[in-house]
């Protein structure tokens, strides 16, 4: 169960307007990496909601039922605000609809293969681990966004707080409905490997496409720039590798990493 209150904060962010195509400290690679991740959220979070609420009628614990509602509300608002975010940054260059279609194709393949509701939930648990892991990195390292345009920094910090709050909901539902024994563990691991391929592959593709559309199409940005951002500075993927690997422990649970202090540190800025 969650160790904190899951509180939806219905905020609309003012991202449209003047051209801030390099809003991340003037860095086109870092900006495109963040924008490329944002492209994933509207479709992805809709999938997460559907995967979790599919099992609502099999949950009897009132606390978990309330957390499912909070999760659904938070993710719904995230989806709305990232649609608005994506529309704002599309003005800087890039075809958001085409990028979203690539992600939608991944979901369509699940439908074609008649993937089970349990496997879809396992995928959601894996993606939620990614979002929580990256969210907690943002909260642990305030310098990450210190050079960003204020409203972009604000939306990412808000999103990070709420991902940290609800990080265990899908996993707690999974623990109630998963296949028994080794089969459940292997499904969870298989889903994480698939989620890793989709998340990393789609994010990287989106970033490259956005950079090309914005006039930064050379290898300096689309290859070396992405590697530098991911592995060296700020080195997000490398820094979060231990948290990523923790997911493969048989007895793993998201709240084994207690991040209540990070949520408490930042949430007051978004209470209104």
Short mmCIF file of N, CA and C in Angstrom, two decimals, residues 31-147:
data_model
loop_
_atom_site.label_atom_id
_atom_site.label_comp_id
_atom_site.label_asym_id
_atom_site.label_seq_id
_atom_site.Cartn_x
_atom_site.Cartn_y
_atom_site.Cartn_z
N UNK A 31 16.27 19.29 -24.00
CA UNK A 31 14.88 19.70 -24.25
C UNK A 31 14.14 18.63 -25.05
N UNK A 32 14.76 18.14 -26.11
CA UNK A 32 14.11 17.13 -26.95
C UNK A 32 13.93 15.81 -26.20
N UNK A 33 14.85 15.46 -25.32
CA UNK A 33 14.69 14.24 -24.53
C UNK A 33 13.47 14.35 -23.61
N UNK A 34 13.31 15.48 -22.96
CA UNK A 34 12.16 15.67 -22.09
C UNK A 34 10.87 15.76 -22.88
N UNK A 35 10.90 16.48 -24.00
CA UNK A 35 9.70 16.59 -24.84
C UNK A 35 9.34 15.23 -25.43
N UNK A 36 10.36 14.46 -25.81
CA UNK A 36 10.11 13.14 -26.36
C UNK A 36 9.46 12.21 -25.35
N UNK A 37 9.84 12.34 -24.09
CA UNK A 37 9.19 11.56 -23.03
C UNK A 37 7.76 12.02 -22.83
N UNK A 38 7.53 13.31 -22.90
CA UNK A 38 6.17 13.83 -22.73
C UNK A 38 5.21 13.28 -23.76
N UNK A 39 5.70 13.06 -24.98
CA UNK A 39 4.85 12.52 -26.05
C UNK A 39 4.23 11.18 -25.62
N UNK A 40 4.93 10.42 -24.79
CA UNK A 40 4.48 9.08 -24.40
C UNK A 40 3.32 9.11 -23.41
N UNK A 41 3.17 10.19 -22.67
CA UNK A 41 2.29 10.15 -21.51
C UNK A 41 0.79 10.10 -21.81
N UNK A 42 0.25 10.90 -22.72
CA UNK A 42 -1.21 10.83 -22.90
C UNK A 42 -1.72 9.44 -23.25
N UNK A 43 -1.08 8.79 -24.21
CA UNK A 43 -1.49 7.43 -24.59
C UNK A 43 -1.09 6.44 -23.50
N UNK A 44 0.12 6.57 -23.00
CA UNK A 44 0.62 5.63 -22.00
C UNK A 44 -0.21 5.63 -20.74
N UNK A 45 -0.55 6.81 -20.24
CA UNK A 45 -1.27 6.86 -18.97
C UNK A 45 -2.72 6.42 -19.11
N UNK A 46 -3.29 6.61 -20.28
CA UNK A 46 -4.61 6.05 -20.53
C UNK A 46 -4.56 4.52 -20.46
N UNK A 47 -3.51 3.94 -21.03
CA UNK A 47 -3.31 2.49 -20.96
C UNK A 47 -3.16 2.04 -19.52
N UNK A 48 -2.40 2.80 -18.73
CA UNK A 48 -2.18 2.42 -17.33
C UNK A 48 -3.50 2.41 -16.55
N UNK A 49 -4.30 3.44 -16.74
CA UNK A 49 -5.58 3.53 -16.05
C UNK A 49 -6.45 2.33 -16.40
N UNK A 50 -6.56 2.04 -17.69
CA UNK A 50 -7.41 0.94 -18.13
C UNK A 50 -6.92 -0.40 -17.57
N UNK A 51 -5.60 -0.57 -17.53
CA UNK A 51 -5.03 -1.82 -17.04
C UNK A 51 -5.33 -2.04 -15.57
N UNK A 52 -5.30 -0.97 -14.79
CA UNK A 52 -5.53 -1.08 -13.35
C UNK A 52 -7.02 -1.23 -13.04
N UNK A 53 -7.86 -0.39 -13.62
CA UNK A 53 -9.28 -0.43 -13.24
C UNK A 53 -9.97 -1.69 -13.76
N UNK A 54 -9.36 -2.39 -14.71
CA UNK A 54 -9.90 -3.66 -15.17
C UNK A 54 -10.10 -4.62 -14.00
N UNK A 55 -9.24 -4.50 -12.97
CA UNK A 55 -9.27 -5.44 -11.85
C UNK A 55 -9.95 -4.86 -10.61
N UNK A 56 -10.57 -3.70 -10.75
CA UNK A 56 -11.18 -3.06 -9.58
C UNK A 56 -12.16 -4.00 -8.86
N UNK A 57 -12.95 -4.74 -9.61
CA UNK A 57 -13.98 -5.58 -8.97
C UNK A 57 -13.39 -6.79 -8.26
N UNK A 58 -12.09 -7.01 -8.40
CA UNK A 58 -11.44 -8.11 -7.68
C UNK A 58 -10.71 -7.62 -6.43
N UNK A 59 -10.82 -6.33 -6.15
CA UNK A 59 -10.16 -5.74 -4.99
C UNK A 59 -11.22 -5.48 -3.92
N UNK A 60 -10.96 -5.96 -2.70
CA UNK A 60 -11.90 -5.75 -1.60
C UNK A 60 -11.38 -4.78 -0.55
N UNK A 61 -10.09 -4.56 -0.52
CA UNK A 61 -9.50 -3.67 0.49
C UNK A 61 -9.92 -2.22 0.21
N UNK A 62 -10.61 -1.57 1.14
CA UNK A 62 -11.10 -0.20 0.88
C UNK A 62 -9.97 0.81 0.68
N UNK A 63 -8.84 0.61 1.35
CA UNK A 63 -7.71 1.53 1.18
C UNK A 63 -7.16 1.43 -0.23
N UNK A 64 -6.98 0.23 -0.73
CA UNK A 64 -6.47 0.06 -2.09
C UNK A 64 -7.48 0.56 -3.12
N UNK A 65 -8.76 0.35 -2.87
CA UNK A 65 -9.78 0.87 -3.78
C UNK A 65 -9.72 2.40 -3.85
N UNK A 66 -9.52 3.04 -2.71
CA UNK A 66 -9.39 4.50 -2.69
C UNK A 66 -8.13 4.94 -3.42
N UNK A 67 -7.06 4.17 -3.28
CA UNK A 67 -5.82 4.50 -3.97
C UNK A 67 -5.96 4.32 -5.48
N UNK A 68 -6.73 3.34 -5.90
CA UNK A 68 -6.98 3.17 -7.34
C UNK A 68 -7.70 4.40 -7.88
N UNK A 69 -8.66 4.90 -7.13
CA UNK A 69 -9.37 6.11 -7.56
C UNK A 69 -8.41 7.30 -7.65
N UNK A 70 -7.55 7.46 -6.63
CA UNK A 70 -6.57 8.55 -6.66
C UNK A 70 -5.61 8.41 -7.82
N UNK A 71 -5.15 7.19 -8.06
CA UNK A 71 -4.27 6.90 -9.20
C UNK A 71 -4.95 7.29 -10.51
N UNK A 72 -6.19 6.86 -10.68
CA UNK A 72 -6.93 7.16 -11.90
C UNK A 72 -7.07 8.67 -12.11
N UNK A 73 -7.37 9.39 -11.04
CA UNK A 73 -7.54 10.84 -11.15
C UNK A 73 -6.22 11.54 -11.47
N UNK A 74 -5.15 11.14 -10.77
CA UNK A 74 -3.85 11.75 -11.05
C UNK A 74 -3.43 11.50 -12.48
N UNK A 75 -3.51 10.25 -12.92
CA UNK A 75 -3.06 9.92 -14.27
C UNK A 75 -3.93 10.59 -15.33
N UNK A 76 -5.21 10.73 -15.05
CA UNK A 76 -6.08 11.43 -16.00
C UNK A 76 -5.67 12.88 -16.18
N UNK A 77 -5.35 13.56 -15.09
CA UNK A 77 -4.90 14.95 -15.18
C UNK A 77 -3.53 15.03 -15.85
N UNK A 78 -2.64 14.08 -15.55
CA UNK A 78 -1.34 14.05 -16.22
C UNK A 78 -1.53 13.94 -17.73
N UNK A 79 -2.41 13.05 -18.14
CA UNK A 79 -2.66 12.85 -19.57
C UNK A 79 -3.14 14.15 -20.21
N UNK A 80 -4.07 14.82 -19.56
CA UNK A 80 -4.59 16.10 -20.07
C UNK A 80 -3.49 17.14 -20.20
N UNK A 81 -2.70 17.29 -19.14
CA UNK A 81 -1.69 18.35 -19.15
C UNK A 81 -0.55 18.03 -20.12
N UNK A 82 -0.23 16.76 -20.32
CA UNK A 82 0.82 16.46 -21.30
C UNK A 82 0.30 16.57 -22.73
N UNK A 83 -1.01 16.44 -22.93
CA UNK A 83 -1.54 16.76 -24.27
C UNK A 83 -1.37 18.25 -24.54
N UNK A 84 -1.64 19.06 -23.55
CA UNK A 84 -1.47 20.51 -23.70
C UNK A 84 0.02 20.86 -23.86
N UNK A 85 0.86 20.21 -23.09
CA UNK A 85 2.31 20.37 -23.20
C UNK A 85 2.75 20.02 -24.62
N UNK A 86 2.31 18.86 -25.12
CA UNK A 86 2.75 18.41 -26.44
C UNK A 86 2.29 19.34 -27.55
N UNK A 87 1.10 19.88 -27.40
CA UNK A 87 0.61 20.85 -28.38
C UNK A 87 1.46 22.12 -28.36
N UNK A 88 1.88 22.52 -27.16
CA UNK A 88 2.72 23.72 -27.04
C UNK A 88 4.09 23.51 -27.69
N UNK A 89 4.72 22.36 -27.44
CA UNK A 89 6.07 22.17 -27.97
C UNK A 89 6.06 21.78 -29.45
N UNK A 90 4.91 21.32 -29.95
CA UNK A 90 4.84 21.02 -31.38
C UNK A 90 5.07 22.28 -32.21
N UNK A 91 4.75 23.42 -31.64
CA UNK A 91 4.98 24.68 -32.33
C UNK A 91 6.47 24.95 -32.54
N UNK A 92 7.33 24.28 -31.76
CA UNK A 92 8.77 24.45 -31.91
C UNK A 92 9.31 23.57 -33.04
N UNK A 93 8.50 22.62 -33.51
CA UNK A 93 8.92 21.68 -34.55
C UNK A 93 8.69 20.25 -34.13
N UNK A 94 8.10 19.47 -35.02
CA UNK A 94 7.85 18.06 -34.73
C UNK A 94 6.40 17.69 -34.97
N UNK A 95 6.19 16.46 -35.41
CA UNK A 95 4.85 15.96 -35.69
C UNK A 95 4.43 15.04 -34.54
N UNK A 96 3.72 15.60 -33.57
CA UNK A 96 3.35 14.85 -32.37
C UNK A 96 2.42 13.69 -32.72
N UNK A 97 1.47 13.91 -33.63
CA UNK A 97 0.52 12.85 -33.99
C UNK A 97 1.25 11.63 -34.56
N UNK A 98 2.27 11.87 -35.38
CA UNK A 98 3.02 10.75 -35.96
C UNK A 98 3.79 9.99 -34.89
N UNK A 99 4.34 10.72 -33.93
CA UNK A 99 5.08 10.05 -32.84
C UNK A 99 4.13 9.27 -31.95
N UNK A 100 2.96 9.82 -31.67
CA UNK A 100 1.98 9.10 -30.87
C UNK A 100 1.50 7.84 -31.58
N UNK A 101 1.41 7.90 -32.90
CA UNK A 101 0.96 6.74 -33.66
C UNK A 101 1.92 5.56 -33.51
N UNK A 102 3.22 5.85 -33.38
CA UNK A 102 4.20 4.77 -33.18
C UNK A 102 3.95 4.07 -31.85
N UNK A 103 3.64 4.84 -30.80
CA UNK A 103 3.35 4.25 -29.51
C UNK A 103 2.02 3.49 -29.55
N UNK A 104 1.03 4.06 -30.21
CA UNK A 104 -0.26 3.40 -30.31
C UNK A 104 -0.12 2.05 -30.99
N UNK A 105 0.82 1.95 -31.93
CA UNK A 105 1.04 0.68 -32.62
C UNK A 105 1.47 -0.40 -31.64
N UNK A 106 2.25 -0.06 -30.62
CA UNK A 106 2.65 -1.03 -29.61
C UNK A 106 1.42 -1.58 -28.88
N UNK A 107 0.47 -0.72 -28.59
CA UNK A 107 -0.75 -1.15 -27.92
C UNK A 107 -1.61 -1.99 -28.86
N UNK A 108 -1.66 -1.59 -30.12
CA UNK A 108 -2.42 -2.37 -31.10
C UNK A 108 -1.87 -3.79 -31.23
N UNK A 109 -0.54 -3.93 -31.15
CA UNK A 109 0.07 -5.26 -31.23
C UNK A 109 -0.38 -6.12 -30.05
N UNK A 110 -0.49 -5.51 -28.86
CA UNK A 110 -1.01 -6.25 -27.71
C UNK A 110 -2.42 -6.76 -27.98
N UNK A 111 -3.23 -5.91 -28.61
CA UNK A 111 -4.59 -6.32 -28.95
C UNK A 111 -4.59 -7.46 -29.96
N UNK A 112 -3.73 -7.33 -30.96
CA UNK A 112 -3.66 -8.37 -32.00
C UNK A 112 -3.21 -9.70 -31.42
N UNK A 113 -2.32 -9.64 -30.44
CA UNK A 113 -1.83 -10.87 -29.82
C UNK A 113 -2.73 -11.35 -28.68
N UNK A 114 -3.81 -10.60 -28.45
CA UNK A 114 -4.75 -10.93 -27.38
C UNK A 114 -4.03 -11.08 -26.03
N UNK A 115 -3.20 -10.08 -25.74
CA UNK A 115 -2.46 -10.10 -24.46
C UNK A 115 -3.44 -10.11 -23.29
N UNK A 116 -3.14 -10.88 -22.28
CA UNK A 116 -4.04 -11.04 -21.15
C UNK A 116 -4.09 -9.76 -20.32
N UNK A 117 -5.20 -9.54 -19.59
CA UNK A 117 -5.25 -8.39 -18.68
C UNK A 117 -4.13 -8.41 -17.65
N UNK A 118 -3.74 -9.61 -17.22
CA UNK A 118 -2.65 -9.71 -16.24
C UNK A 118 -1.33 -9.22 -16.83
N UNK A 119 -1.06 -9.57 -18.08
CA UNK A 119 0.18 -9.10 -18.71
C UNK A 119 0.15 -7.59 -18.93
N UNK A 120 -1.01 -7.06 -19.29
CA UNK A 120 -1.13 -5.61 -19.45
C UNK A 120 -0.88 -4.90 -18.12
N UNK A 121 -1.37 -5.49 -17.05
CA UNK A 121 -1.11 -4.91 -15.73
C UNK A 121 0.36 -5.02 -15.38
N UNK A 122 1.00 -6.14 -15.72
CA UNK A 122 2.43 -6.29 -15.47
C UNK A 122 3.22 -5.24 -16.25
N UNK A 123 2.81 -4.95 -17.48
CA UNK A 123 3.45 -3.88 -18.25
C UNK A 123 3.26 -2.54 -17.55
N UNK A 124 2.06 -2.30 -17.05
CA UNK A 124 1.80 -1.05 -16.33
C UNK A 124 2.69 -0.93 -15.10
N UNK A 125 2.85 -2.02 -14.35
CA UNK A 125 3.74 -2.00 -13.19
C UNK A 125 5.17 -1.63 -13.62
N UNK A 126 5.61 -2.18 -14.73
CA UNK A 126 6.96 -1.90 -15.22
C UNK A 126 7.11 -0.45 -15.63
N UNK A 127 6.15 0.07 -16.39
CA UNK A 127 6.22 1.47 -16.81
C UNK A 127 6.11 2.40 -15.60
N UNK A 128 5.28 2.03 -14.63
CA UNK A 128 5.17 2.85 -13.42
C UNK A 128 6.48 2.85 -12.65
N UNK A 129 7.22 1.75 -12.72
CA UNK A 129 8.54 1.74 -12.08
C UNK A 129 9.46 2.74 -12.78
N UNK A 130 9.42 2.78 -14.11
CA UNK A 130 10.21 3.76 -14.85
C UNK A 130 9.84 5.18 -14.45
N UNK A 131 8.54 5.49 -14.45
CA UNK A 131 8.14 6.87 -14.17
C UNK A 131 8.47 7.26 -12.73
N UNK A 132 8.28 6.33 -11.79
CA UNK A 132 8.63 6.64 -10.41
C UNK A 132 10.13 6.81 -10.23
N UNK A 133 10.88 5.94 -10.87
CA UNK A 133 12.34 5.98 -10.78
C UNK A 133 12.88 7.32 -11.31
N UNK A 134 12.39 7.74 -12.44
CA UNK A 134 12.84 9.00 -13.04
C UNK A 134 12.29 10.19 -12.26
N UNK A 135 11.06 10.07 -11.77
CA UNK A 135 10.47 11.14 -10.97
C UNK A 135 11.28 11.37 -9.69
N UNK A 136 11.63 10.29 -9.03
CA UNK A 136 12.38 10.43 -7.79
C UNK A 136 13.78 10.97 -8.05
N UNK A 137 14.33 10.67 -9.21
CA UNK A 137 15.62 11.26 -9.57
C UNK A 137 15.49 12.78 -9.69
N UNK A 138 14.41 13.24 -10.33
CA UNK A 138 14.19 14.68 -10.46
C UNK A 138 14.07 15.33 -9.08
N UNK A 139 13.35 14.68 -8.17
CA UNK A 139 13.16 15.26 -6.83
C UNK A 139 14.44 15.18 -5.99
N UNK A 140 15.21 14.14 -6.19
CA UNK A 140 16.46 13.98 -5.43
C UNK A 140 17.54 14.94 -5.89
N UNK A 141 17.45 15.39 -7.15
CA UNK A 141 18.49 16.24 -7.73
C UNK A 141 17.86 17.53 -8.27
N UNK A 142 17.57 18.48 -7.39
CA UNK A 142 16.92 19.71 -7.83
C UNK A 142 17.72 20.48 -8.87
N UNK A 143 19.03 20.24 -8.92
CA UNK A 143 19.85 20.91 -9.93
C UNK A 143 19.48 20.46 -11.35
N UNK A 144 18.81 19.32 -11.45
CA UNK A 144 18.44 18.79 -12.77
C UNK A 144 17.62 19.81 -13.55
N UNK A 145 16.70 20.50 -12.89
CA UNK A 145 15.79 21.43 -13.58
C UNK A 145 16.09 22.90 -13.27
N UNK A 146 17.20 23.18 -12.60
CA UNK A 146 17.41 24.55 -12.13
C UNK A 146 17.62 25.55 -13.26
N UNK A 147 18.06 25.09 -14.43
CA UNK A 147 18.27 26.01 -15.56
C UNK A 147 17.11 25.99 -16.55
#
